[in-house]
């Protein structure tokens, strides 16, 4: 069964610092997605990664995928308060179901 | 583009009652997904449709849960004989499966409270 693990689950950062969130998954897949969720809101799509070595960047966020290691990373550069949210990775299984990680709750402090 | 809409946004019901939620996907999207999300957790996949066909339903939580998508447009999720453990946010998402993968766009969710 496909399992998706994120770490850390909680992350408190200072503004201006860099950090990386990790997403590991248990079975072969080459489709991985990153979402953002603000408190009380729904999920917003951030990145779609569809092949080994894929790298996507948007502003201060950069996501990458290593399908051989079954690992994706979400790197945060020079964090700002507006990035405070919960970030989820999701992996598409063989049955086209989507398995989400438990989420990383990010707080950026001044 | 009006996005994915869900109705109602909030539902309070008494244990044992039946509830039905509606989801209207983005109009050109051919796939529609239902998820449940409890506090502090990621969305939990329940079922999905491609057009009007329900292609995966083995992860519906029990036989009290059922979903339909008549004519491949809107979808409904019904929970019969609700239990307090059914209290959660129910999310709907739609996608257009293609070369760009299966990027899903989520609706605002229906928050269910079972008393």
CSV table of C-alpha atoms in Angstrom, one decimal:
chain,number,residue,atom,x,y,z
A,1,UNK,CA,0.0,0.0,0.0
A,2,UNK,CA,1.2,3.5,-0.9
A,3,UNK,CA,2.3,5.5,2.1
A,4,UNK,CA,3.5,9.1,2.1
A,5,UNK,CA,5.5,10.5,5.0
A,6,UNK,CA,6.4,14.2,5.4
A,7,UNK,CA,8.9,15.7,7.8
A,8,UNK,CA,9.0,17.7,9.7
A,9,UNK,CA,5.4,17.9,10.7
A,10,UNK,CA,5.9,21.3,12.4
A,11,UNK,CA,8.4,23.9,11.4
A,12,UNK,CA,9.0,27.3,13.0
A,13,UNK,CA,11.3,29.5,11.0
A,14,UNK,CA,12.6,33.0,11.2
A,15,UNK,CA,12.1,35.3,8.3
A,16,UNK,CA,15.0,35.3,5.9
A,17,UNK,CA,16.1,31.7,6.7
A,18,UNK,CA,16.2,28.7,4.4
A,19,UNK,CA,14.7,25.3,5.1
A,20,UNK,CA,13.7,22.1,3.3
A,21,UNK,CA,10.6,19.9,3.8
A,22,UNK,CA,10.9,16.3,2.8
A,23,UNK,CA,8.3,13.9,1.4
A,24,UNK,CA,9.1,10.2,1.2
A,25,UNK,CA,6.8,7.6,-0.4
A,26,UNK,CA,6.7,3.9,-0.3
A,27,UNK,CA,6.0,2.5,-3.8
A,28,UNK,CA,6.9,3.4,-7.3
A,29,UNK,CA,5.3,6.6,-8.7
A,30,UNK,CA,6.4,9.4,-10.9
A,31,UNK,CA,3.6,11.8,-10.2
A,32,UNK,CA,3.9,14.0,-7.1
A,33,UNK,CA,2.1,17.2,-6.2
A,34,UNK,CA,2.6,19.9,-3.6
A,35,UNK,CA,-0.3,21.8,-2.1
A,36,UNK,CA,-0.7,24.7,0.3
A,37,UNK,CA,-3.5,25.0,2.8
A,38,UNK,CA,-4.2,28.1,4.9
A,39,UNK,CA,-6.2,27.7,8.1
A,40,UNK,CA,-9.9,27.2,7.5
A,41,UNK,CA,-9.3,27.2,3.7
A,42,UNK,CA,-9.1,24.6,1.0
A,43,UNK,CA,-6.0,23.4,-0.8
A,44,UNK,CA,-4.2,25.3,-3.4
A,45,UNK,CA,-2.0,23.6,-6.0
A,46,UNK,CA,1.7,24.7,-5.9
A,47,UNK,CA,3.7,22.2,-8.0
A,48,UNK,CA,3.2,19.3,-10.3
A,49,UNK,CA,6.2,17.0,-10.7
A,50,UNK,CA,5.9,14.3,-13.3
A,51,UNK,CA,9.3,12.8,-13.9
A,52,UNK,CA,12.6,11.9,-12.2
A,53,UNK,CA,14.7,14.9,-11.7
A,54,UNK,CA,11.9,17.4,-12.2
A,55,UNK,CA,12.4,20.7,-10.6
A,56,UNK,CA,9.9,23.5,-10.4
A,57,UNK,CA,10.3,27.0,-8.8
A,58,UNK,CA,7.8,29.7,-7.9
A,59,UNK,CA,9.0,32.7,-6.0
A,60,UNK,CA,10.7,31.5,-2.8
A,61,UNK,CA,9.6,27.9,-3.2
A,62,UNK,CA,11.4,25.2,-5.2
A,63,UNK,CA,10.2,21.6,-5.5
A,64,UNK,CA,12.2,18.6,-6.8
A,65,UNK,CA,11.5,14.9,-7.4
A,66,UNK,CA,13.8,11.9,-7.2
A,67,UNK,CA,11.7,8.9,-8.2
A,68,UNK,CA,14.6,6.5,-7.6
A,69,UNK,CA,14.9,7.6,-4.0
A,70,UNK,CA,11.1,8.0,-3.8
A,71,UNK,CA,11.8,11.5,-2.3
A,72,UNK,CA,10.5,15.0,-3.1
A,73,UNK,CA,11.7,18.1,-1.4
A,74,UNK,CA,10.2,21.6,-1.0
A,75,UNK,CA,12.9,24.1,-0.4
A,76,UNK,CA,12.1,27.5,1.1
A,77,UNK,CA,14.4,30.4,0.4
A,78,UNK,CA,14.5,33.5,2.6
A,79,UNK,CA,11.2,32.8,4.3
A,80,UNK,CA,8.7,35.5,4.7
A,81,UNK,CA,5.6,35.6,6.9
A,82,UNK,CA,3.2,35.1,4.0
A,83,UNK,CA,4.6,31.6,3.6
A,84,UNK,CA,3.1,30.5,6.9
A,85,UNK,CA,0.6,27.7,6.0
A,86,UNK,CA,0.4,23.9,6.0
A,87,UNK,CA,2.1,22.2,3.0
A,88,UNK,CA,1.1,18.8,1.8
A,89,UNK,CA,2.7,16.5,-0.7
A,90,UNK,CA,0.6,14.0,-2.5
A,91,UNK,CA,1.6,11.0,-4.6
A,92,UNK,CA,-0.6,9.4,-7.3
A,93,UNK,CA,-1.0,5.7,-6.9
A,94,UNK,CA,-1.5,3.0,-9.6
A,95,UNK,CA,-5.2,3.2,-9.2
A,96,UNK,CA,-5.1,7.0,-9.8
A,97,UNK,CA,-6.0,7.6,-6.2
A,98,UNK,CA,-4.0,10.3,-4.5
A,99,UNK,CA,-2.3,9.7,-1.2
A,100,UNK,CA,-1.5,12.8,0.9
A,101,UNK,CA,1.2,13.2,3.6
A,102,UNK,CA,0.1,14.4,7.0
A,103,UNK,CA,1.3,17.9,6.2
A,104,UNK,CA,4.0,20.3,7.4
A,105,UNK,CA,2.7,23.2,9.4
A,106,UNK,CA,5.1,26.1,8.7
A,107,UNK,CA,5.2,29.2,10.9
A,108,UNK,CA,7.5,32.1,9.8
A,109,UNK,CA,8.3,34.5,12.6
A,110,UNK,CA,9.7,38.0,12.2
B,1,UNK,CA,-13.7,30.1,-14.5
B,2,UNK,CA,-15.8,29.7,-11.4
B,3,UNK,CA,-13.7,27.0,-9.8
B,4,UNK,CA,-15.0,24.0,-7.9
B,5,UNK,CA,-18.0,24.7,-5.8
B,6,UNK,CA,-19.5,22.7,-2.9
B,7,UNK,CA,-22.8,22.9,-1.2
B,8,UNK,CA,-23.5,23.2,1.7
B,9,UNK,CA,-20.5,24.7,3.3
B,10,UNK,CA,-21.5,23.6,6.7
B,11,UNK,CA,-23.9,20.9,7.8
B,12,UNK,CA,-24.9,20.1,11.4
B,13,UNK,CA,-26.9,16.9,11.8
B,14,UNK,CA,-28.0,14.5,14.5
B,15,UNK,CA,-26.5,11.0,14.8
B,16,UNK,CA,-28.5,8.6,12.6
B,17,UNK,CA,-29.6,11.1,10.0
B,18,UNK,CA,-28.7,10.9,6.3
B,19,UNK,CA,-26.8,13.8,4.7
B,20,UNK,CA,-26.0,14.5,1.1
B,21,UNK,CA,-23.3,16.9,-0.2
B,22,UNK,CA,-23.0,18.3,-3.7
B,23,UNK,CA,-19.9,19.2,-5.7
B,24,UNK,CA,-19.8,21.1,-9.0
B,25,UNK,CA,-16.5,20.6,-10.7
B,26,UNK,CA,-14.7,23.0,-13.2
B,27,UNK,CA,-16.8,22.5,-16.3
B,28,UNK,CA,-14.2,21.0,-18.7
B,29,UNK,CA,-12.7,18.7,-16.1
B,30,UNK,CA,-13.4,15.0,-16.6
B,31,UNK,CA,-12.3,13.7,-13.2
B,32,UNK,CA,-13.9,14.3,-9.9
B,33,UNK,CA,-12.5,13.2,-6.5
B,34,UNK,CA,-13.9,13.1,-3.0
B,35,UNK,CA,-11.8,13.3,0.1
B,36,UNK,CA,-12.3,13.5,3.9
B,37,UNK,CA,-10.0,15.7,6.0
B,38,UNK,CA,-9.9,15.6,9.8
B,39,UNK,CA,-8.2,18.2,11.9
B,40,UNK,CA,-4.5,18.1,11.6
B,41,UNK,CA,-4.4,15.5,8.9
B,42,UNK,CA,-4.0,15.4,5.2
B,43,UNK,CA,-7.0,14.7,2.9
B,44,UNK,CA,-8.0,11.0,2.8
B,45,UNK,CA,-9.0,9.7,-0.6
B,46,UNK,CA,-12.5,8.3,-0.7
B,47,UNK,CA,-13.5,7.8,-4.4
B,48,UNK,CA,-13.2,9.2,-7.8
B,49,UNK,CA,-15.1,9.4,-11.1
B,50,UNK,CA,-13.9,9.7,-14.7
B,51,UNK,CA,-16.8,11.3,-16.5
B,52,UNK,CA,-19.8,9.4,-15.1
B,53,UNK,CA,-17.9,6.2,-14.3
B,54,UNK,CA,-16.9,5.6,-10.7
B,55,UNK,CA,-13.4,4.0,-11.2
B,56,UNK,CA,-12.3,3.5,-7.6
B,57,UNK,CA,-14.6,3.2,-4.6
B,58,UNK,CA,-12.8,0.6,-2.5
B,59,UNK,CA,-11.6,3.3,-0.1
B,60,UNK,CA,-15.1,4.6,0.8
B,61,UNK,CA,-15.1,4.4,4.5
B,62,UNK,CA,-18.0,2.0,4.9
B,63,UNK,CA,-21.2,0.9,3.1
B,64,UNK,CA,-22.9,4.0,4.6
B,65,UNK,CA,-21.0,6.1,2.1
B,66,UNK,CA,-21.9,6.3,-1.5
B,67,UNK,CA,-21.3,8.7,-4.3
B,68,UNK,CA,-22.8,9.4,-7.7
B,69,UNK,CA,-22.0,11.5,-10.7
B,70,UNK,CA,-25.0,11.4,-13.0
B,71,UNK,CA,-24.2,12.5,-16.6
B,72,UNK,CA,-20.6,13.2,-15.7
B,73,UNK,CA,-21.3,16.7,-14.4
B,74,UNK,CA,-22.0,17.4,-10.7
B,75,UNK,CA,-21.5,14.7,-8.0
B,76,UNK,CA,-23.1,13.9,-4.7
B,77,UNK,CA,-21.7,12.2,-1.7
B,78,UNK,CA,-24.2,10.6,0.7
B,79,UNK,CA,-23.6,9.4,4.2
B,80,UNK,CA,-26.4,7.3,5.7
B,81,UNK,CA,-27.0,6.8,9.4
B,82,UNK,CA,-24.4,9.3,10.3
B,83,UNK,CA,-22.1,8.7,13.3
B,84,UNK,CA,-20.1,11.2,15.4
B,85,UNK,CA,-16.9,9.8,13.9
B,86,UNK,CA,-18.1,11.1,10.5
B,87,UNK,CA,-17.6,14.7,11.6
B,88,UNK,CA,-14.9,16.1,9.3
B,89,UNK,CA,-14.4,18.3,6.3
B,90,UNK,CA,-15.4,16.7,3.0
B,91,UNK,CA,-13.5,18.0,0.1
B,92,UNK,CA,-14.2,17.7,-3.6
B,93,UNK,CA,-11.6,18.2,-6.3
B,94,UNK,CA,-11.6,18.0,-10.1
B,95,UNK,CA,-8.9,17.6,-12.7
B,96,UNK,CA,-8.4,17.2,-16.4
B,97,UNK,CA,-6.2,14.2,-16.9
B,98,UNK,CA,-3.7,14.9,-19.6
B,99,UNK,CA,-0.1,15.5,-20.4
B,100,UNK,CA,0.2,17.9,-17.5
B,101,UNK,CA,-0.6,15.1,-15.1
B,102,UNK,CA,-3.5,15.0,-12.7
B,103,UNK,CA,-3.3,18.4,-11.0
B,104,UNK,CA,-6.4,18.6,-8.8
B,105,UNK,CA,-8.3,21.8,-8.0
B,106,UNK,CA,-10.1,21.7,-4.7
B,107,UNK,CA,-13.4,23.2,-3.7
B,108,UNK,CA,-13.9,25.0,-0.4
B,109,UNK,CA,-15.2,21.9,1.4
B,110,UNK,CA,-18.3,20.9,3.4
B,111,UNK,CA,-17.8,20.8,7.1
B,112,UNK,CA,-20.0,18.2,8.7
B,113,UNK,CA,-20.7,18.1,12.4
B,114,UNK,CA,-22.6,15.1,13.8
B,115,UNK,CA,-24.1,15.7,17.2
